[in-house]
Amino acid sequence: MRPTVDYVFRTYGDRLFAAAFSVCRNPADADDVVQDTLIKYHTLGKDYESEDHLKAWLLRVAINRAKDVAASFWRRNRVSWEDYMDTLTFAAPEDSDVFEAVMRLPDKYRLTIHLYYYEEYSIREIAELLRCREGTVKSQLSRGRTLLKTMLKEEWDDDE
């Protein structure tokens, strides 16, 4: 199975951007990561077993590239995610609060939470994508949820 780059972009572009943004926390860097991922897909010329295999490969490449970008020199010359948040629209005010809280999580928890809740990957699939043990993913999810609960509870308590 080898879909066209156009199909891959239309089908997975938003998901790749979201995963990259989760790591980079910068829209310009996330756009670059999506572009780099699609270029790698095009030049590699690999066949994939299924849609799930393709999606997992694309996300793995995007996450790895985003980690490289996040660690680069250019990272210091970026727009903050807080400034980018002003350009986003949310269906409900609570969605904005949750997004902001997720973005404040440490990297390892933020990425795991994103893959589990937004991309709907199972713990096993996340472990394969991130190349770590399932137990690690479970503990990161648990710790991430605990941090989110604490942060959101504090925000909601402050609003009262």
PDB file of N, CA and C in Angstrom, residues 16-105:
ATOM      1  N   LEU A  16      -0.459  14.988  12.252  1.00  0.00           N
ATOM      2  CA  LEU A  16       0.987  15.167  12.326  1.00  0.00           C
ATOM      3  C   LEU A  16       1.318  16.519  12.950  1.00  0.00           C
ATOM      4  N   PHE A  17       0.575  17.552  12.524  1.00  0.00           N
ATOM      5  CA  PHE A  17       0.787  18.885  13.080  1.00  0.00           C
ATOM      6  C   PHE A  17       0.523  18.877  14.590  1.00  0.00           C
ATOM      7  N   ALA A  18      -0.561  18.260  15.004  1.00  0.00           N
ATOM      8  CA  ALA A  18      -0.908  18.236  16.431  1.00  0.00           C
ATOM      9  C   ALA A  18       0.158  17.515  17.251  1.00  0.00           C
ATOM     10  N   ALA A  19       0.648  16.399  16.740  1.00  0.00           N
ATOM     11  CA  ALA A  19       1.688  15.657  17.464  1.00  0.00           C
ATOM     12  C   ALA A  19       2.977  16.473  17.524  1.00  0.00           C
ATOM     13  N   ALA A  20       3.339  17.099  16.408  1.00  0.00           N
ATOM     14  CA  ALA A  20       4.551  17.916  16.370  1.00  0.00           C
ATOM     15  C   ALA A  20       4.408  19.127  17.286  1.00  0.00           C
ATOM     16  N   PHE A  21       3.240  19.748  17.265  1.00  0.00           N
ATOM     17  CA  PHE A  21       3.005  20.912  18.122  1.00  0.00           C
ATOM     18  C   PHE A  21       3.069  20.521  19.585  1.00  0.00           C
ATOM     19  N   SER A  22       2.621  19.324  19.890  1.00  0.00           N
ATOM     20  CA  SER A  22       2.663  18.829  21.263  1.00  0.00           C
ATOM     21  C   SER A  22       4.103  18.751  21.771  1.00  0.00           C
ATOM     22  N   VAL A  23       5.036  18.461  20.876  1.00  0.00           N
ATOM     23  CA  VAL A  23       6.441  18.370  21.264  1.00  0.00           C
ATOM     24  C   VAL A  23       7.123  19.739  21.166  1.00  0.00           C
ATOM     25  N   CYS A  24       6.943  20.418  20.031  1.00  0.00           N
ATOM     26  CA  CYS A  24       7.640  21.690  19.775  1.00  0.00           C
ATOM     27  C   CYS A  24       7.015  22.874  20.489  1.00  0.00           C
ATOM     28  N   ARG A  25       5.682  22.838  20.622  1.00  0.00           N
ATOM     29  CA  ARG A  25       4.921  23.931  21.208  1.00  0.00           C
ATOM     30  C   ARG A  25       5.107  25.225  20.422  1.00  0.00           C
ATOM     31  N   ASN A  26       5.234  25.084  19.109  1.00  0.00           N
ATOM     32  CA  ASN A  26       5.431  26.221  18.232  1.00  0.00           C
ATOM     33  C   ASN A  26       4.834  25.878  16.873  1.00  0.00           C
ATOM     34  N   PRO A  27       3.904  26.676  16.362  1.00  0.00           N
ATOM     35  CA  PRO A  27       3.240  26.330  15.098  1.00  0.00           C
ATOM     36  C   PRO A  27       4.170  26.315  13.890  1.00  0.00           C
ATOM     37  N   ALA A  28       5.124  27.225  13.831  1.00  0.00           N
ATOM     38  CA  ALA A  28       6.039  27.251  12.690  1.00  0.00           C
ATOM     39  C   ALA A  28       6.911  25.992  12.671  1.00  0.00           C
ATOM     40  N   ASP A  29       7.420  25.606  13.839  1.00  0.00           N
ATOM     41  CA  ASP A  29       8.218  24.380  13.917  1.00  0.00           C
ATOM     42  C   ASP A  29       7.373  23.158  13.583  1.00  0.00           C
ATOM     43  N   ALA A  30       6.141  23.138  14.050  1.00  0.00           N
ATOM     44  CA  ALA A  30       5.253  22.004  13.768  1.00  0.00           C
ATOM     45  C   ALA A  30       4.978  21.904  12.267  1.00  0.00           C
ATOM     46  N   ASP A  31       4.773  23.049  11.597  1.00  0.00           N
ATOM     47  CA  ASP A  31       4.603  23.044  10.138  1.00  0.00           C
ATOM     48  C   ASP A  31       5.836  22.464   9.445  1.00  0.00           C
ATOM     49  N   ASP A  32       7.011  22.870   9.906  1.00  0.00           N
ATOM     50  CA  ASP A  32       8.249  22.352   9.328  1.00  0.00           C
ATOM     51  C   ASP A  32       8.367  20.845   9.530  1.00  0.00           C
ATOM     52  N   VAL A  33       7.973  20.379  10.694  1.00  0.00           N
ATOM     53  CA  VAL A  33       8.034  18.944  10.992  1.00  0.00           C
ATOM     54  C   VAL A  33       7.108  18.168  10.052  1.00  0.00           C
ATOM     55  N   VAL A  34       5.898  18.696   9.828  1.00  0.00           N
ATOM     56  CA  VAL A  34       4.963  18.037   8.912  1.00  0.00           C
ATOM     57  C   VAL A  34       5.569  17.974   7.516  1.00  0.00           C
ATOM     58  N   GLN A  35       6.137  19.081   7.074  1.00  0.00           N
ATOM     59  CA  GLN A  35       6.755  19.109   5.750  1.00  0.00           C
ATOM     60  C   GLN A  35       7.906  18.108   5.663  1.00  0.00           C
ATOM     61  N   ASP A  36       8.779  18.087   6.667  1.00  0.00           N
ATOM     62  CA  ASP A  36       9.897  17.139   6.673  1.00  0.00           C
ATOM     63  C   ASP A  36       9.407  15.691   6.660  1.00  0.00           C
ATOM     64  N   THR A  37       8.343  15.429   7.403  1.00  0.00           N
ATOM     65  CA  THR A  37       7.777  14.076   7.452  1.00  0.00           C
ATOM     66  C   THR A  37       7.252  13.661   6.084  1.00  0.00           C
ATOM     67  N   LEU A  38       6.545  14.561   5.417  1.00  0.00           N
ATOM     68  CA  LEU A  38       6.006  14.249   4.090  1.00  0.00           C
ATOM     69  C   LEU A  38       7.122  14.081   3.060  1.00  0.00           C
ATOM     70  N   ILE A  39       8.174  14.865   3.176  1.00  0.00           N
ATOM     71  CA  ILE A  39       9.321  14.705   2.274  1.00  0.00           C
ATOM     72  C   ILE A  39       9.964  13.345   2.490  1.00  0.00           C
ATOM     73  N   LYS A  40      10.127  12.966   3.740  1.00  0.00           N
ATOM     74  CA  LYS A  40      10.711  11.651   4.037  1.00  0.00           C
ATOM     75  C   LYS A  40       9.823  10.536   3.488  1.00  0.00           C
ATOM     76  N   TYR A  41       8.513  10.683   3.654  1.00  0.00           N
ATOM     77  CA  TYR A  41       7.574   9.698   3.116  1.00  0.00           C
ATOM     78  C   TYR A  41       7.744   9.579   1.603  1.00  0.00           C
ATOM     79  N   HIS A  42       7.802  10.707   0.933  1.00  0.00           N
ATOM     80  CA  HIS A  42       7.904  10.715  -0.532  1.00  0.00           C
ATOM     81  C   HIS A  42       9.224  10.111  -1.018  1.00  0.00           C
ATOM     82  N   THR A  43      10.330  10.486  -0.388  1.00  0.00           N
ATOM     83  CA  THR A  43      11.637  10.024  -0.862  1.00  0.00           C
ATOM     84  C   THR A  43      11.938   8.583  -0.479  1.00  0.00           C
ATOM     85  N   LEU A  44      11.341   8.100   0.597  1.00  0.00           N
ATOM     86  CA  LEU A  44      11.614   6.735   1.031  1.00  0.00           C
ATOM     87  C   LEU A  44      11.012   5.704   0.085  1.00  0.00           C
ATOM     88  N   GLY A  45       9.828   5.962  -0.430  1.00  0.00           N
ATOM     89  CA  GLY A  45       9.200   5.055  -1.376  1.00  0.00           C
ATOM     90  C   GLY A  45       8.859   3.691  -0.809  1.00  0.00           C
ATOM     91  N   LYS A  46       8.567   3.629   0.456  1.00  0.00           N
ATOM     92  CA  LYS A  46       8.282   2.376   1.157  1.00  0.00           C
ATOM     93  C   LYS A  46       6.805   2.003   1.008  1.00  0.00           C
ATOM     94  N   ASP A  47       6.503   0.711   0.964  1.00  0.00           N
ATOM     95  CA  ASP A  47       5.123   0.234   0.994  1.00  0.00           C
ATOM     96  C   ASP A  47       4.748  -0.078   2.443  1.00  0.00           C
ATOM     97  N   TYR A  48       3.472   0.114   2.752  1.00  0.00           N
ATOM     98  CA  TYR A  48       2.982  -0.081   4.115  1.00  0.00           C
ATOM     99  C   TYR A  48       1.937  -1.177   4.119  1.00  0.00           C
ATOM    100  N   GLU A  49       1.875  -1.916   5.222  1.00  0.00           N
ATOM    101  CA  GLU A  49       0.967  -3.048   5.339  1.00  0.00           C
ATOM    102  C   GLU A  49      -0.492  -2.620   5.380  1.00  0.00           C
ATOM    103  N   SER A  50      -0.760  -1.483   6.049  1.00  0.00           N
ATOM    104  CA  SER A  50      -2.134  -1.040   6.249  1.00  0.00           C
ATOM    105  C   SER A  50      -2.147   0.450   6.565  1.00  0.00           C
ATOM    106  N   GLU A  51      -3.350   1.000   6.677  1.00  0.00           N
ATOM    107  CA  GLU A  51      -3.509   2.411   7.072  1.00  0.00           C
ATOM    108  C   GLU A  51      -2.923   2.632   8.468  1.00  0.00           C
ATOM    109  N   ASP A  52      -3.155   1.687   9.381  1.00  0.00           N
ATOM    110  CA  ASP A  52      -2.632   1.822  10.739  1.00  0.00           C
ATOM    111  C   ASP A  52      -1.110   1.838  10.751  1.00  0.00           C
ATOM    112  N   HIS A  53      -0.510   0.993   9.936  1.00  0.00           N
ATOM    113  CA  HIS A  53       0.949   0.947   9.835  1.00  0.00           C
ATOM    114  C   HIS A  53       1.475   2.274   9.293  1.00  0.00           C
ATOM    115  N   LEU A  54       0.836   2.808   8.268  1.00  0.00           N
ATOM    116  CA  LEU A  54       1.225   4.087   7.681  1.00  0.00           C
ATOM    117  C   LEU A  54       1.091   5.207   8.716  1.00  0.00           C
ATOM    118  N   LYS A  55      -0.041   5.269   9.399  1.00  0.00           N
ATOM    119  CA  LYS A  55      -0.287   6.311  10.396  1.00  0.00           C
ATOM    120  C   LYS A  55       0.754   6.239  11.507  1.00  0.00           C
ATOM    121  N   ALA A  56       1.033   5.057  11.999  1.00  0.00           N
ATOM    122  CA  ALA A  56       2.023   4.889  13.063  1.00  0.00           C
ATOM    123  C   ALA A  56       3.405   5.329  12.592  1.00  0.00           C
ATOM    124  N   TRP A  57       3.782   4.960  11.367  1.00  0.00           N
ATOM    125  CA  TRP A  57       5.081   5.349  10.821  1.00  0.00           C
ATOM    126  C   TRP A  57       5.174   6.870  10.710  1.00  0.00           C
ATOM    127  N   LEU A  58       4.136   7.487  10.167  1.00  0.00           N
ATOM    128  CA  LEU A  58       4.130   8.949  10.008  1.00  0.00           C
ATOM    129  C   LEU A  58       4.251   9.653  11.358  1.00  0.00           C
ATOM    130  N   LEU A  59       3.485   9.203  12.345  1.00  0.00           N
ATOM    131  CA  LEU A  59       3.543   9.828  13.668  1.00  0.00           C
ATOM    132  C   LEU A  59       4.904   9.622  14.326  1.00  0.00           C
ATOM    133  N   ARG A  60       5.471   8.448  14.158  1.00  0.00           N
ATOM    134  CA  ARG A  60       6.790   8.176  14.741  1.00  0.00           C
ATOM    135  C   ARG A  60       7.839   9.101  14.127  1.00  0.00           C
ATOM    136  N   VAL A  61       7.803   9.253  12.793  1.00  0.00           N
ATOM    137  CA  VAL A  61       8.756  10.138  12.113  1.00  0.00           C
ATOM    138  C   VAL A  61       8.543  11.583  12.566  1.00  0.00           C
ATOM    139  N   ALA A  62       7.284  12.017  12.623  1.00  0.00           N
ATOM    140  CA  ALA A  62       6.986  13.395  13.023  1.00  0.00           C
ATOM    141  C   ALA A  62       7.433  13.661  14.465  1.00  0.00           C
ATOM    142  N   ILE A  63       7.178  12.738  15.355  1.00  0.00           N
ATOM    143  CA  ILE A  63       7.572  12.922  16.757  1.00  0.00           C
ATOM    144  C   ILE A  63       9.091  12.978  16.882  1.00  0.00           C
ATOM    145  N   ASN A  64       9.783  12.081  16.207  1.00  0.00           N
ATOM    146  CA  ASN A  64      11.246  12.087  16.265  1.00  0.00           C
ATOM    147  C   ASN A  64      11.818  13.384  15.684  1.00  0.00           C
ATOM    148  N   ARG A  65      11.265  13.829  14.569  1.00  0.00           N
ATOM    149  CA  ARG A  65      11.727  15.079  13.948  1.00  0.00           C
ATOM    150  C   ARG A  65      11.414  16.261  14.871  1.00  0.00           C
ATOM    151  N   ALA A  66      10.248  16.252  15.495  1.00  0.00           N
ATOM    152  CA  ALA A  66       9.874  17.334  16.412  1.00  0.00           C
ATOM    153  C   ALA A  66      10.830  17.387  17.605  1.00  0.00           C
ATOM    154  N   LYS A  67      11.235  16.234  18.094  1.00  0.00           N
ATOM    155  CA  LYS A  67      12.200  16.206  19.196  1.00  0.00           C
ATOM    156  C   LYS A  67      13.533  16.813  18.763  1.00  0.00           C
ATOM    157  N   ASP A  68      13.950  16.514  17.524  1.00  0.00           N
ATOM    158  CA  ASP A  68      15.177  17.110  16.994  1.00  0.00           C
ATOM    159  C   ASP A  68      15.054  18.630  16.915  1.00  0.00           C
ATOM    160  N   VAL A  69      13.933  19.096  16.408  1.00  0.00           N
ATOM    161  CA  VAL A  69      13.703  20.537  16.282  1.00  0.00           C
ATOM    162  C   VAL A  69      13.672  21.189  17.658  1.00  0.00           C
ATOM    163  N   ALA A  70      13.004  20.539  18.601  1.00  0.00           N
ATOM    164  CA  ALA A  70      12.886  21.101  19.950  1.00  0.00           C
ATOM    165  C   ALA A  70      14.243  21.246  20.624  1.00  0.00           C
ATOM    166  N   ALA A  71      15.190  20.410  20.248  1.00  0.00           N
ATOM    167  CA  ALA A  71      16.514  20.452  20.865  1.00  0.00           C
ATOM    168  C   ALA A  71      17.486  21.349  20.097  1.00  0.00           C
ATOM    169  N   SER A  72      17.065  21.947  19.004  1.00  0.00           N
ATOM    170  CA  SER A  72      17.966  22.705  18.137  1.00  0.00           C
ATOM    171  C   SER A  72      18.217  24.122  18.632  1.00  0.00           C
ATOM    172  N   PHE A  73      19.219  24.747  18.063  1.00  0.00           N
ATOM    173  CA  PHE A  73      19.567  26.134  18.358  1.00  0.00           C
ATOM    174  C   PHE A  73      18.418  27.073  18.037  1.00  0.00           C
ATOM    175  N   TRP A  74      17.735  26.828  16.949  1.00  0.00           N
ATOM    176  CA  TRP A  74      16.670  27.715  16.486  1.00  0.00           C
ATOM    177  C   TRP A  74      15.477  27.725  17.434  1.00  0.00           C
ATOM    178  N   ARG A  75      15.430  26.769  18.274  1.00  0.00           N
ATOM    179  CA  ARG A  75      14.337  26.681  19.245  1.00  0.00           C
ATOM    180  C   ARG A  75      14.240  27.955  20.098  1.00  0.00           C
ATOM    181  N   ARG A  76      15.371  28.589  20.333  1.00  0.00           N
ATOM    182  CA  ARG A  76      15.369  29.784  21.174  1.00  0.00           C
ATOM    183  C   ARG A  76      14.695  30.981  20.502  1.00  0.00           C
ATOM    184  N   ASN A  77      14.555  30.955  19.186  1.00  0.00           N
ATOM    185  CA  ASN A  77      13.974  32.075  18.443  1.00  0.00           C
ATOM    186  C   ASN A  77      12.572  31.740  17.979  1.00  0.00           C
ATOM    187  N   ARG A  78      11.714  31.379  18.876  1.00  0.00           N
ATOM    188  CA  ARG A  78      10.368  30.934  18.523  1.00  0.00           C
ATOM    189  C   ARG A  78       9.309  31.791  19.194  1.00  0.00           C
ATOM    190  N   VAL A  79       8.097  31.664  18.699  1.00  0.00           N
ATOM    191  CA  VAL A  79       6.950  32.298  19.326  1.00  0.00           C
ATOM    192  C   VAL A  79       6.453  31.351  20.403  1.00  0.00           C
ATOM    193  N   SER A  80       6.098  31.858  21.541  1.00  0.00           N
ATOM    194  CA  SER A  80       5.664  30.990  22.631  1.00  0.00           C
ATOM    195  C   SER A  80       4.300  30.379  22.318  1.00  0.00           C
ATOM    196  N   TRP A  81       4.030  29.243  22.912  1.00  0.00           N
ATOM    197  CA  TRP A  81       2.734  28.588  22.687  1.00  0.00           C
ATOM    198  C   TRP A  81       1.614  29.418  23.286  1.00  0.00           C
ATOM    199  N   GLU A  82       1.936  30.214  24.297  1.00  0.00           N
ATOM    200  CA  GLU A  82       0.912  31.076  24.886  1.00  0.00           C
ATOM    201  C   GLU A  82       0.411  32.098  23.870  1.00  0.00           C
ATOM    202  N   ASP A  83       1.355  32.667  23.079  1.00  0.00           N
ATOM    203  CA  ASP A  83       0.964  33.622  22.038  1.00  0.00           C
ATOM    204  C   ASP A  83       0.145  32.933  20.955  1.00  0.00           C
ATOM    205  N   TYR A  84       0.518  31.713  20.622  1.00  0.00           N
ATOM    206  CA  TYR A  84      -0.211  30.962  19.601  1.00  0.00           C
ATOM    207  C   TYR A  84      -1.631  30.633  20.072  1.00  0.00           C
ATOM    208  N   MET A  85      -1.794  30.409  21.367  1.00  0.00           N
ATOM    209  CA  MET A  85      -3.123  30.070  21.910  1.00  0.00           C
ATOM    210  C   MET A  85      -4.152  31.145  21.602  1.00  0.00           C
ATOM    211  N   ASP A  86      -3.699  32.396  21.529  1.00  0.00           N
ATOM    212  CA  ASP A  86      -4.613  33.504  21.243  1.00  0.00           C
ATOM    213  C   ASP A  86      -5.255  33.372  19.866  1.00  0.00           C
ATOM    214  N   THR A  87      -4.615  32.626  18.962  1.00  0.00           N
ATOM    215  CA  THR A  87      -5.144  32.480  17.602  1.00  0.00           C
ATOM    216  C   THR A  87      -6.079  31.282  17.463  1.00  0.00           C
ATOM    217  N   LEU A  88      -6.156  30.428  18.485  1.00  0.00           N
ATOM    218  CA  LEU A  88      -6.983  29.223  18.415  1.00  0.00           C
ATOM    219  C   LEU A  88      -8.411  29.507  18.861  1.00  0.00           C
ATOM    220  N   THR A  89      -9.339  28.740  18.288  1.00  0.00           N
ATOM    221  CA  THR A  89     -10.723  28.829  18.743  1.00  0.00           C
ATOM    222  C   THR A  89     -11.125  27.481  19.326  1.00  0.00           C
ATOM    223  N   PHE A  90     -11.897  27.518  20.398  1.00  0.00           N
ATOM    224  CA  PHE A  90     -12.324  26.306  21.078  1.00  0.00           C
ATOM    225  C   PHE A  90     -13.846  26.295  21.156  1.00  0.00           C
ATOM    226  N   ALA A  91     -14.414  25.096  21.131  1.00  0.00           N
ATOM    227  CA  ALA A  91     -15.868  24.946  21.177  1.00  0.00           C
ATOM    228  C   ALA A  91     -16.435  25.418  22.514  1.00  0.00           C
ATOM    229  N   ALA A  92     -15.696  25.173  23.571  1.00  0.00           N
ATOM    230  CA  ALA A  92     -16.148  25.562  24.909  1.00  0.00           C
ATOM    231  C   ALA A  92     -14.966  26.158  25.676  1.00  0.00           C
ATOM    232  N   PRO A  93     -15.214  27.059  26.606  1.00  0.00           N
ATOM    233  CA  PRO A  93     -14.118  27.653  27.383  1.00  0.00           C
ATOM    234  C   PRO A  93     -13.288  26.602  28.131  1.00  0.00           C
ATOM    235  N   GLU A  94     -13.949  25.525  28.562  1.00  0.00           N
ATOM    236  CA  GLU A  94     -13.230  24.470  29.273  1.00  0.00           C
ATOM    237  C   GLU A  94     -12.182  23.815  28.380  1.00  0.00           C
ATOM    238  N   ASP A  95     -12.465  23.725  27.066  1.00  0.00           N
ATOM    239  CA  ASP A  95     -11.507  23.123  26.135  1.00  0.00           C
ATOM    240  C   ASP A  95     -10.205  23.915  26.125  1.00  0.00           C
ATOM    241  N   SER A  96     -10.320  25.226  26.197  1.00  0.00           N
ATOM    242  CA  SER A  96      -9.137  26.088  26.235  1.00  0.00           C
ATOM    243  C   SER A  96      -8.346  25.846  27.517  1.00  0.00           C
ATOM    244  N   ASP A  97      -9.036  25.705  28.630  1.00  0.00           N
ATOM    245  CA  ASP A  97      -8.369  25.448  29.911  1.00  0.00           C
ATOM    246  C   ASP A  97      -7.622  24.112  29.889  1.00  0.00           C
ATOM    247  N   VAL A  98      -8.282  23.099  29.341  1.00  0.00           N
ATOM    248  CA  VAL A  98      -7.657  21.772  29.271  1.00  0.00           C
ATOM    249  C   VAL A  98      -6.442  21.818  28.351  1.00  0.00           C
ATOM    250  N   PHE A  99      -6.588  22.445  27.171  1.00  0.00           N
ATOM    251  CA  PHE A  99      -5.467  22.549  26.233  1.00  0.00           C
ATOM    252  C   PHE A  99      -4.284  23.262  26.888  1.00  0.00           C
ATOM    253  N   GLU A 100      -4.568  24.351  27.558  1.00  0.00           N
ATOM    254  CA  GLU A 100      -3.500  25.113  28.217  1.00  0.00           C
ATOM    255  C   GLU A 100      -2.816  24.269  29.287  1.00  0.00           C
ATOM    256  N   ALA A 101      -3.591  23.535  30.050  1.00  0.00           N
ATOM    257  CA  ALA A 101      -3.020  22.672  31.085  1.00  0.00           C
ATOM    258  C   ALA A 101      -2.170  21.562  30.465  1.00  0.00           C
ATOM    259  N   VAL A 102      -2.643  20.962  29.388  1.00  0.00           N
ATOM    260  CA  VAL A 102      -1.874  19.910  28.710  1.00  0.00           C
ATOM    261  C   VAL A 102      -0.548  20.484  28.213  1.00  0.00           C
ATOM    262  N   MET A 103      -0.581  21.680  27.647  1.00  0.00           N
ATOM    263  CA  MET A 103       0.636  22.277  27.105  1.00  0.00           C
ATOM    264  C   MET A 103       1.648  22.642  28.200  1.00  0.00           C
ATOM    265  N   ARG A 104       1.195  22.792  29.433  1.00  0.00           N
ATOM    266  CA  ARG A 104       2.108  23.094  30.538  1.00  0.00           C
ATOM    267  C   ARG A 104       2.712  21.835  31.148  1.00  0.00           C
ATOM    268  N   LEU A 105       2.229  20.667  30.748  1.00  0.00           N
ATOM    269  CA  LEU A 105       2.786  19.418  31.276  1.00  0.00           C
ATOM    270  C   LEU A 105       4.226  19.243  30.798  1.00  0.00           C
TER     271      LEU A 105
END
